[in-house]
């Protein structure tokens, strides 16, 4: 399965992997850290809540032991002295409390306080425990709020700076019609904020660390892949026959070894190409000239039979040399791509065939392609020669199909067995069924024609025609 959304470059893919890996590590690490922090915060908060509940139990026992008339006087004296651990108020009924938004840690603390109070004071029928924000907290049934009280009564008890903290409120009935109101801050007033894993400060810190890691990762990946990009450009330039500068032997050890191996390979290929060029020149001068001279001398023979045998052997030898030269020359065609009018190119091939008394049919189409004219002429001419060798006549058609140019060369010969079709692209193939038309069995060269077509971005396919003969189908980009 191919993921088309992935970047195509190595730099892009490595960067994507690094980014995904860092993000995944951050998420997993944050999840583990958040779980641990929440567990730690819950233990600390419930422990502090238990301590605060014990203090509240002592205060409740103390105020219950006092006569109801004396409680108000004592509370006023505590306020004038600066207050105690709790803000204390007596009411005739429970005060309605506007609780803070539901949070798991706040609910756990409230439950711990309530359970501790019930354990310390089992004779009390009911405890009302809740958290409220100071600006929404009422202290009496008549609607008095904290903001309505003197600052000295609540400063440092319920109000702290720079920002308010939730207030724990405990209410219980001392006697019928007498309710005790206790309000206090937790030992860690901001215990709820400390348990938030998505606080602004933590998000900023994680974002900065993530950006730093990603920046360094991308720089390292780019540093690693830059030599590979240079190697890719050098290989592409060498494949096109363009001058290739020497690759710098710096960077990682693997790249240095690759650069050296590429340089050695390039030298070997260049040496091979030079040897092949020398071989081509040698064959051209050393073989073609003597063959031509022998043909001229064979004309001087008086014996017609002997002269015919000489000419037949020389024709075979000449065809072998032409085939060998074609293998060398056709794989190295130096032409610039240009617009090729297929009608003009194929018409010249057909005219030559007509001069040789061959039956070739061709209907002009007015279609053009971009390619190398000489290479295309050799490829199409090769297919036409084979069609005339193995069939009585040939037909050539050009058409466009699905944005492609399709050139079909059909012969009217006996066709080819289906299992033998792939082997026709092998060099020097001899088709037994066609020896009556071509006794030497030479002249195929279909492998060379296919190489030329594929170099133009196209393809060559062979198939038997339903009415007999063989179809050679060339597909080229339009």
Coordinates of C-alpha atoms in Angstrom, one line a residue:
X1 CA 0.0 0.0 0.0
X2 CA 1.4 3.4 -1.0
X3 CA 0.7 6.5 1.1
X4 CA 0.5 9.3 -1.4
X5 CA 0.3 11.9 1.3
X6 CA 3.9 11.2 2.4
X7 CA 6.5 13.7 1.2
X8 CA 8.5 12.4 -1.7
X9 CA 12.0 13.7 -0.6
X10 CA 14.1 12.0 2.0
X11 CA 14.4 15.3 3.9
X12 CA 10.6 15.6 4.0
X13 CA 10.1 12.0 5.2
X14 CA 12.8 12.1 7.8
X15 CA 11.5 15.4 9.1
X16 CA 8.0 14.0 9.2
X17 CA 9.2 11.0 11.2
X18 CA 11.2 13.2 13.6
X19 CA 8.2 15.6 14.1
X20 CA 5.9 12.7 14.7
X21 CA 8.3 11.0 17.0
X22 CA 8.9 14.1 19.1
X23 CA 5.1 14.9 19.3
X24 CA 4.4 11.3 20.3
X25 CA 7.1 11.4 22.9
X26 CA 5.8 14.7 24.3
X27 CA 2.2 13.4 24.4
X28 CA 3.1 10.1 26.1
X29 CA 5.5 11.9 28.5
X30 CA 2.9 14.5 29.3
X31 CA 0.2 11.8 29.9
X32 CA 2.5 9.9 32.3
X33 CA 3.6 13.1 34.1
X34 CA 0.0 14.3 34.3
X35 CA -1.1 11.1 35.9
X36 CA 1.7 11.2 38.4
X37 CA 1.1 14.8 39.2
X38 CA -2.7 14.3 39.7
X39 CA -2.0 11.3 42.0
X40 CA 0.5 13.3 44.0
X41 CA -1.7 16.4 44.1
X42 CA -4.7 14.3 45.3
X43 CA -2.6 12.7 48.1
X44 CA -1.3 16.1 49.2
X45 CA -4.7 17.8 49.1
X46 CA -6.5 15.0 50.9
X47 CA -3.9 14.9 53.6
X48 CA -4.2 18.7 54.1
X49 CA -8.0 18.3 54.0
X50 CA -7.8 15.7 56.8
X51 CA -5.6 18.1 58.9
X52 CA -8.0 21.0 58.3
X53 CA -11.0 18.8 59.2
X54 CA -9.5 17.8 62.5
X55 CA -9.0 21.5 63.3
X56 CA -12.6 22.2 62.3
X57 CA -13.8 19.3 64.6
X58 CA -11.9 21.0 67.5
X59 CA -13.5 24.3 66.7
X60 CA -17.0 22.8 66.5
X61 CA -16.5 21.1 69.9
X62 CA -15.3 24.3 71.4
X63 CA -18.2 26.5 70.2
X64 CA -20.8 23.8 71.1
X65 CA -19.4 23.8 74.7
X66 CA -20.2 27.5 75.0
X67 CA -23.6 29.0 75.9
X68 CA -25.4 30.3 72.8
X69 CA -25.4 33.8 74.1
X70 CA -21.7 33.8 74.7
X71 CA -20.7 32.6 71.2
X72 CA -21.5 35.9 69.5
X73 CA -19.4 37.8 72.0
X74 CA -16.4 35.5 71.7
X75 CA -16.6 35.5 67.9
X76 CA -16.5 39.4 67.9
X77 CA -13.5 39.3 70.3
X78 CA -11.7 36.9 67.9
X79 CA -12.3 39.2 65.0
X80 CA -11.1 42.3 66.8
X81 CA -7.9 40.4 67.8
X82 CA -7.2 39.5 64.1
X83 CA -9.1 36.4 63.6
X84 CA -8.3 32.7 63.9
X85 CA -7.6 29.8 61.5
X86 CA -11.3 29.9 60.5
X87 CA -13.7 32.7 59.7
X88 CA -16.6 31.9 62.2
X89 CA -20.2 33.0 61.9
X90 CA -23.4 31.8 63.7
X91 CA -26.7 31.7 61.7
X92 CA -30.2 30.6 62.3
X93 CA -30.2 28.4 59.2
X94 CA -27.7 27.1 56.7
X95 CA -26.4 29.7 54.2
X96 CA -26.9 28.8 50.5
X97 CA -23.5 28.4 48.9
X98 CA -22.7 28.9 45.2
X99 CA -20.2 26.1 44.6
X100 CA -17.3 26.3 42.2
X101 CA -17.4 24.4 38.9
X102 CA -17.2 20.6 39.4
X103 CA -13.6 19.3 39.7
X104 CA -12.5 15.9 40.7
X105 CA -9.9 17.1 43.1
X106 CA -12.2 19.6 44.8
X107 CA -14.9 16.9 45.2
X108 CA -12.3 14.5 46.6
X109 CA -11.2 17.1 49.2
X110 CA -14.8 17.9 50.2
X111 CA -15.5 14.2 50.6
X112 CA -12.4 13.7 52.8
X113 CA -13.3 16.7 55.0
X114 CA -16.9 15.4 55.4
X115 CA -15.8 11.9 56.2
X116 CA -13.3 13.1 58.8
X117 CA -15.8 15.3 60.5
X118 CA -18.3 12.4 60.7
X119 CA -15.6 10.2 62.2
X120 CA -14.5 12.9 64.7
X121 CA -18.1 14.0 65.6
X122 CA -20.4 11.0 65.1
X123 CA -23.1 12.6 67.2
X124 CA -23.7 15.4 64.7
X125 CA -26.5 14.7 62.2
X126 CA -25.3 16.7 59.2
X127 CA -22.3 18.5 57.8
X128 CA -22.5 20.8 54.7
X129 CA -19.1 21.0 53.0
X130 CA -18.5 22.9 49.8
X131 CA -16.0 25.1 47.9
X132 CA -16.9 28.6 46.8
X133 CA -15.2 31.6 45.2
X134 CA -14.8 34.6 47.5
X135 CA -16.7 37.1 45.3
X136 CA -19.7 34.7 45.3
X137 CA -19.5 33.6 49.0
X138 CA -22.3 34.7 51.4
X139 CA -21.6 34.5 55.2
X140 CA -25.1 34.9 56.6
X141 CA -28.7 34.1 55.8
X142 CA -29.4 37.8 55.3
X143 CA -27.2 37.8 52.1
X144 CA -24.1 39.4 53.6
X145 CA -21.1 38.8 51.4
X146 CA -17.4 38.8 52.2
X147 CA -17.0 42.1 50.3
X148 CA -19.5 43.6 52.8
X149 CA -17.4 42.7 55.8
X150 CA -14.5 44.8 57.2
X151 CA -11.3 43.9 55.5
X152 CA -9.6 43.1 58.8
X153 CA -12.0 40.3 59.4
X154 CA -11.3 38.4 56.3
X155 CA -7.8 39.6 55.2
X156 CA -5.3 36.6 55.2
X157 CA -8.1 34.3 56.2
X158 CA -10.3 34.2 53.1
X159 CA -8.6 36.7 50.8
X160 CA -5.1 36.4 49.4
X161 CA -3.3 38.1 46.6
X162 CA -2.5 38.3 43.7
X163 CA -5.6 36.3 42.8
X164 CA -8.4 34.7 44.8
X165 CA -8.4 31.1 45.9
X166 CA -11.4 28.9 46.5
X167 CA -12.8 28.9 50.1
X168 CA -13.8 25.8 52.0
X169 CA -17.1 26.3 53.8
X170 CA -18.2 23.9 56.6
X171 CA -21.7 24.3 58.2
X172 CA -23.2 22.2 61.0
X173 CA -26.2 22.5 63.3
X174 CA -25.1 22.9 67.0
X175 CA -28.6 23.0 68.4
X176 CA -32.0 23.4 66.7
X177 CA -32.0 26.9 65.1
X178 CA -28.3 27.5 65.7
X179 CA -25.9 26.8 62.8
X180 CA -22.1 27.2 63.0
X181 CA -20.5 28.6 59.8
X182 CA -16.7 27.9 59.3
X183 CA -14.8 29.2 56.3
X184 CA -11.1 28.8 55.6
X185 CA -8.5 28.5 52.9
X186 CA -6.7 25.2 52.2
X187 CA -3.0 25.0 53.4
X188 CA -2.1 25.3 49.7
X189 CA -4.7 27.8 48.5
X190 CA -4.0 27.1 44.8
X191 CA -4.1 23.3 45.0
X192 CA -6.6 23.2 42.1
X193 CA -4.4 25.2 39.8
X194 CA -1.3 23.1 40.6
X195 CA -3.1 19.9 39.4
X196 CA -3.9 21.4 36.0
X197 CA -1.7 19.8 33.3
X198 CA -2.8 22.2 30.7
X199 CA -1.9 25.4 32.5
X200 CA -0.6 28.3 30.4
X201 CA 2.9 28.1 31.9
X202 CA 3.3 24.4 31.3
X203 CA 1.9 24.7 27.7
X204 CA 4.4 27.5 26.9
X205 CA 7.3 25.5 28.4
X206 CA 6.4 22.3 26.5
X207 CA 5.8 24.4 23.3
X208 CA 9.3 26.0 23.5
X209 CA 11.0 22.6 24.2
X210 CA 9.1 21.0 21.3
X211 CA 10.1 23.8 18.9
X212 CA 13.7 23.6 20.0
X213 CA 13.8 19.8 19.5
X214 CA 12.1 20.0 16.1
X215 CA 14.4 22.8 14.9
X216 CA 17.5 20.9 15.9
X217 CA 16.1 17.6 14.4
X218 CA 15.3 19.3 11.0
X219 CA 18.8 20.9 10.9
X220 CA 20.4 17.5 11.6
X221 CA 18.2 15.8 9.0
X222 CA 19.0 18.5 6.4
X223 CA 22.7 18.2 7.2
X224 CA 22.5 14.4 6.7
X225 CA 20.5 14.5 3.5
X226 CA 22.3 17.4 1.7
X227 CA 25.2 15.1 0.5
X228 CA 22.6 12.6 -0.7
X229 CA 20.9 15.3 -2.8
X230 CA 24.3 16.2 -4.3
X231 CA 24.9 12.5 -5.1
X232 CA 21.5 12.3 -6.8
X233 CA 22.1 15.4 -8.9
X234 CA 25.5 14.0 -9.9
X235 CA 24.0 10.6 -10.9
X236 CA 21.3 12.4 -13.0
X237 CA 23.8 14.6 -14.7
X238 CA 26.0 11.6 -15.5
X239 CA 23.1 9.7 -16.9
X240 CA 22.4 12.6 -19.3
X241 CA 26.0 12.8 -20.4
X242 CA 26.5 16.2 -18.8
X243 CA 29.8 17.1 -17.0
X244 CA 29.8 16.0 -13.4
X245 CA 31.9 17.7 -10.7
X246 CA 33.7 15.6 -8.2
X247 CA 31.7 14.9 -5.1
X248 CA 33.4 16.4 -1.9
X249 CA 34.6 13.6 0.3
X250 CA 33.3 15.0 3.6
X251 CA 30.3 14.2 5.8
X252 CA 29.5 10.8 7.3
X253 CA 31.7 7.8 6.7
X254 CA 28.9 6.1 4.8
X255 CA 28.5 9.0 2.4
X256 CA 32.3 9.2 1.8
X257 CA 32.4 5.5 0.9
X258 CA 29.4 6.0 -1.4
X259 CA 31.0 9.1 -3.1
X260 CA 34.2 7.1 -3.7
X261 CA 32.3 4.1 -5.1
X262 CA 30.3 6.5 -7.4
X263 CA 33.5 8.1 -8.6
X264 CA 35.1 4.7 -9.4
X265 CA 31.9 3.5 -11.1
X266 CA 31.8 6.7 -13.2
X267 CA 35.4 6.2 -14.3
X268 CA 34.8 2.5 -15.3
X269 CA 31.6 3.5 -17.3
X270 CA 33.5 6.3 -19.0
X271 CA 36.3 3.9 -19.9
X272 CA 33.8 1.4 -21.2
X273 CA 32.1 4.1 -23.4
X274 CA 35.5 5.2 -24.8
X275 CA 36.4 1.5 -25.5
X276 CA 33.1 1.1 -27.2
X277 CA 33.6 4.1 -29.4
X278 CA 37.0 2.9 -30.4
X279 CA 35.5 -0.5 -31.2
X280 CA 32.8 1.1 -33.3
X281 CA 35.5 3.1 -35.3
X282 CA 37.6 -0.1 -35.7
X283 CA 34.7 -2.2 -36.9
X284 CA 33.6 0.6 -39.3
X285 CA 37.1 0.9 -40.9
X286 CA 38.4 -2.6 -40.6
X287 CA 35.4 -4.6 -41.6
X288 CA 33.1 -2.6 -43.8
X289 CA 35.9 -1.6 -46.2
X290 CA 37.2 -5.2 -46.8
X291 CA 33.7 -6.4 -47.3
X292 CA 33.0 -3.7 -49.9
X293 CA 36.3 -4.5 -51.6
X294 CA 35.5 -8.2 -51.7
X295 CA 32.0 -7.5 -53.2
X296 CA 33.7 -5.5 -56.0
X297 CA 36.2 -8.3 -56.6
X298 CA 33.5 -10.9 -56.7
X299 CA 32.0 -9.2 -59.7
X300 CA 35.1 -10.2 -61.6
X301 CA 34.5 -13.9 -61.2
X302 CA 33.4 -15.7 -64.3
X303 CA 31.7 -18.6 -62.6
X304 CA 28.1 -17.5 -62.0
X305 CA 27.5 -20.2 -59.3
X306 CA 30.7 -19.3 -57.5
X307 CA 30.0 -15.6 -57.8
X308 CA 26.5 -16.1 -56.3
X309 CA 27.9 -18.1 -53.4
X310 CA 30.5 -15.4 -52.7
X311 CA 27.9 -12.7 -52.8
X312 CA 25.5 -14.6 -50.5
X313 CA 28.2 -15.1 -47.9
X314 CA 29.3 -11.5 -48.1
X315 CA 25.7 -10.4 -47.7
X316 CA 25.4 -12.5 -44.6
X317 CA 28.6 -11.1 -43.2
X318 CA 27.5 -7.6 -44.1
X319 CA 24.2 -8.1 -42.3
X320 CA 26.1 -9.4 -39.2
X321 CA 28.3 -6.4 -39.2
X322 CA 25.3 -4.0 -39.6
X323 CA 23.6 -5.7 -36.7
X324 CA 26.6 -5.4 -34.5
X325 CA 27.1 -1.8 -35.4
X326 CA 23.5 -1.1 -34.8
X327 CA 23.7 -2.5 -31.3
X328 CA 26.6 -0.2 -30.6
X329 CA 25.3 2.9 -32.3
X330 CA 21.6 2.9 -31.5
X331 CA 22.0 2.8 -27.8
X332 CA 23.9 6.1 -27.9
X333 CA 21.9 8.5 -30.0
X334 CA 23.0 12.1 -29.4
X335 CA 20.0 14.2 -30.5
X336 CA 18.1 17.1 -29.0
X337 CA 14.3 16.4 -28.6
X338 CA 12.2 18.4 -31.0
X339 CA 8.7 18.2 -32.5
X340 CA 8.5 15.3 -34.9
X341 CA 5.8 15.1 -37.6
X342 CA 5.0 11.4 -37.7
X343 CA 3.4 11.6 -41.2
X344 CA 6.6 13.0 -42.7
X345 CA 8.8 10.6 -40.9
X346 CA 6.8 7.5 -41.8
X347 CA 6.1 8.6 -45.4
X348 CA 9.8 8.5 -46.1
X349 CA 10.1 5.0 -44.7
X350 CA 7.1 3.9 -46.8
X351 CA 8.5 5.5 -50.0
X352 CA 11.8 3.6 -49.5
X353 CA 9.8 0.4 -49.1
X354 CA 7.8 1.1 -52.3
X355 CA 11.0 1.6 -54.2
X356 CA 12.0 -1.9 -53.1
X357 CA 8.7 -3.2 -54.5
X358 CA 7.2 -3.8 -51.0
X359 CA 3.5 -3.4 -50.3
X360 CA 3.0 -0.9 -47.4
X361 CA -0.2 0.9 -46.5
X362 CA -0.2 4.1 -44.5
X363 CA -2.9 6.7 -43.8
X364 CA -1.7 10.1 -42.7
X365 CA -3.1 11.5 -39.4
X366 CA -1.4 14.9 -38.9
X367 CA -0.2 13.8 -35.4
X368 CA 3.1 15.1 -34.0
X369 CA 5.2 14.1 -30.9
X370 CA 8.2 15.5 -29.1
X371 CA 11.3 13.2 -29.5
X372 CA 14.5 12.5 -31.3
X373 CA 13.8 12.2 -35.0
X374 CA 16.7 9.9 -36.0
X375 CA 16.0 7.6 -33.1
X376 CA 12.3 7.3 -33.8
X377 CA 13.0 6.7 -37.5
X378 CA 15.4 3.9 -36.7
X379 CA 12.9 2.3 -34.2
X380 CA 9.9 2.5 -36.5
X381 CA 12.0 1.5 -39.5
X382 CA 13.2 -1.5 -37.6
X383 CA 9.6 -2.6 -37.0
X384 CA 8.7 -2.0 -40.6
X385 CA 11.7 -4.0 -41.9
X386 CA 10.7 -6.9 -39.7
X387 CA 7.1 -6.7 -40.9
X388 CA 8.3 -6.9 -44.5
X389 CA 10.7 -9.7 -43.7
X390 CA 8.1 -11.9 -42.2
X391 CA 4.9 -10.9 -43.9
X392 CA 3.8 -10.3 -47.5
X393 CA 2.8 -6.7 -46.8
X394 CA 2.6 -4.2 -43.9
X395 CA 0.2 -1.6 -42.6
X396 CA 1.1 1.4 -40.4
X397 CA -1.5 3.5 -38.5
X398 CA -1.2 6.4 -36.1
X399 CA -3.9 7.5 -33.7
X400 CA -4.4 9.2 -30.3
X401 CA -5.9 7.2 -27.5
X402 CA -6.4 8.4 -23.9
X403 CA -3.9 11.2 -24.3
X404 CA -1.3 8.9 -25.8
X405 CA 0.0 8.5 -29.4
X406 CA -0.3 4.9 -30.6
X407 CA 1.6 3.7 -33.7
X408 CA 0.7 0.3 -34.9
X409 CA 2.9 -1.7 -37.4
X410 CA 1.1 -4.8 -38.7
X411 CA 2.5 -7.5 -40.9
X412 CA 0.5 -10.3 -42.7
X413 CA 2.8 -13.1 -41.9
X414 CA 2.1 -16.3 -40.0
X415 CA 2.3 -14.6 -36.6
X416 CA 4.3 -15.8 -33.5
X417 CA 3.4 -18.4 -30.9
X418 CA 2.2 -16.7 -27.7
X419 CA 4.9 -18.3 -25.6
X420 CA 7.6 -17.0 -28.0
X421 CA 6.5 -13.3 -27.9
X422 CA 8.7 -12.3 -24.9
X423 CA 11.8 -13.8 -26.5
X424 CA 11.5 -11.6 -29.6
X425 CA 13.2 -8.8 -27.7
X426 CA 16.4 -10.9 -27.2
X427 CA 19.3 -10.2 -29.5
X428 CA 19.9 -12.4 -32.6
X429 CA 16.7 -14.3 -32.3
X430 CA 16.0 -16.6 -35.2
X431 CA 12.3 -17.4 -35.9
X432 CA 12.1 -20.8 -37.5
X433 CA 8.6 -20.2 -39.0
X434 CA 9.9 -17.2 -40.9
X435 CA 12.9 -18.6 -42.7
X436 CA 11.1 -18.8 -46.0
X437 CA 10.9 -15.0 -46.0
X438 CA 14.2 -14.4 -44.2
X439 CA 16.7 -17.3 -44.4
X440 CA 19.2 -15.7 -42.1
X441 CA 16.7 -15.1 -39.3
X442 CA 18.4 -11.8 -38.7
X443 CA 17.1 -8.3 -38.8
X444 CA 14.8 -8.3 -35.7
X445 CA 16.6 -5.9 -33.4
X446 CA 13.4 -5.5 -31.4
X447 CA 15.3 -5.0 -28.1
X448 CA 17.0 -2.0 -29.6
X449 CA 13.7 -0.6 -30.9
X450 CA 12.1 -1.0 -27.4
X451 CA 15.1 0.7 -25.8
X452 CA 14.6 3.7 -28.1
X453 CA 10.9 3.9 -27.4
X454 CA 11.3 3.6 -23.6
X455 CA 14.0 6.4 -23.8
X456 CA 11.2 8.6 -25.1
X457 CA 8.9 7.7 -22.2
X458 CA 6.9 5.2 -24.2
X459 CA 6.5 1.4 -24.5
X460 CA 6.6 -1.3 -27.2
X461 CA 4.2 -4.2 -27.1
X462 CA 3.9 -7.2 -29.5
X463 CA 0.7 -9.2 -30.0
X464 CA -0.8 -11.4 -32.6
X465 CA -3.5 -9.9 -34.8
X466 CA -6.9 -11.7 -34.7
X467 CA -6.9 -12.0 -38.5
X468 CA -3.3 -13.2 -38.7
X469 CA 0.1 -11.6 -38.6
X470 CA 1.8 -9.7 -35.8
X471 CA 1.1 -6.2 -34.4
X472 CA 3.9 -4.1 -33.0
X473 CA 2.3 -1.3 -30.9
X474 CA 4.3 1.8 -30.0
X475 CA 2.8 4.1 -27.3
X476 CA 4.3 7.5 -26.9
X477 CA 3.3 10.5 -24.7
X478 CA 1.6 13.1 -26.7

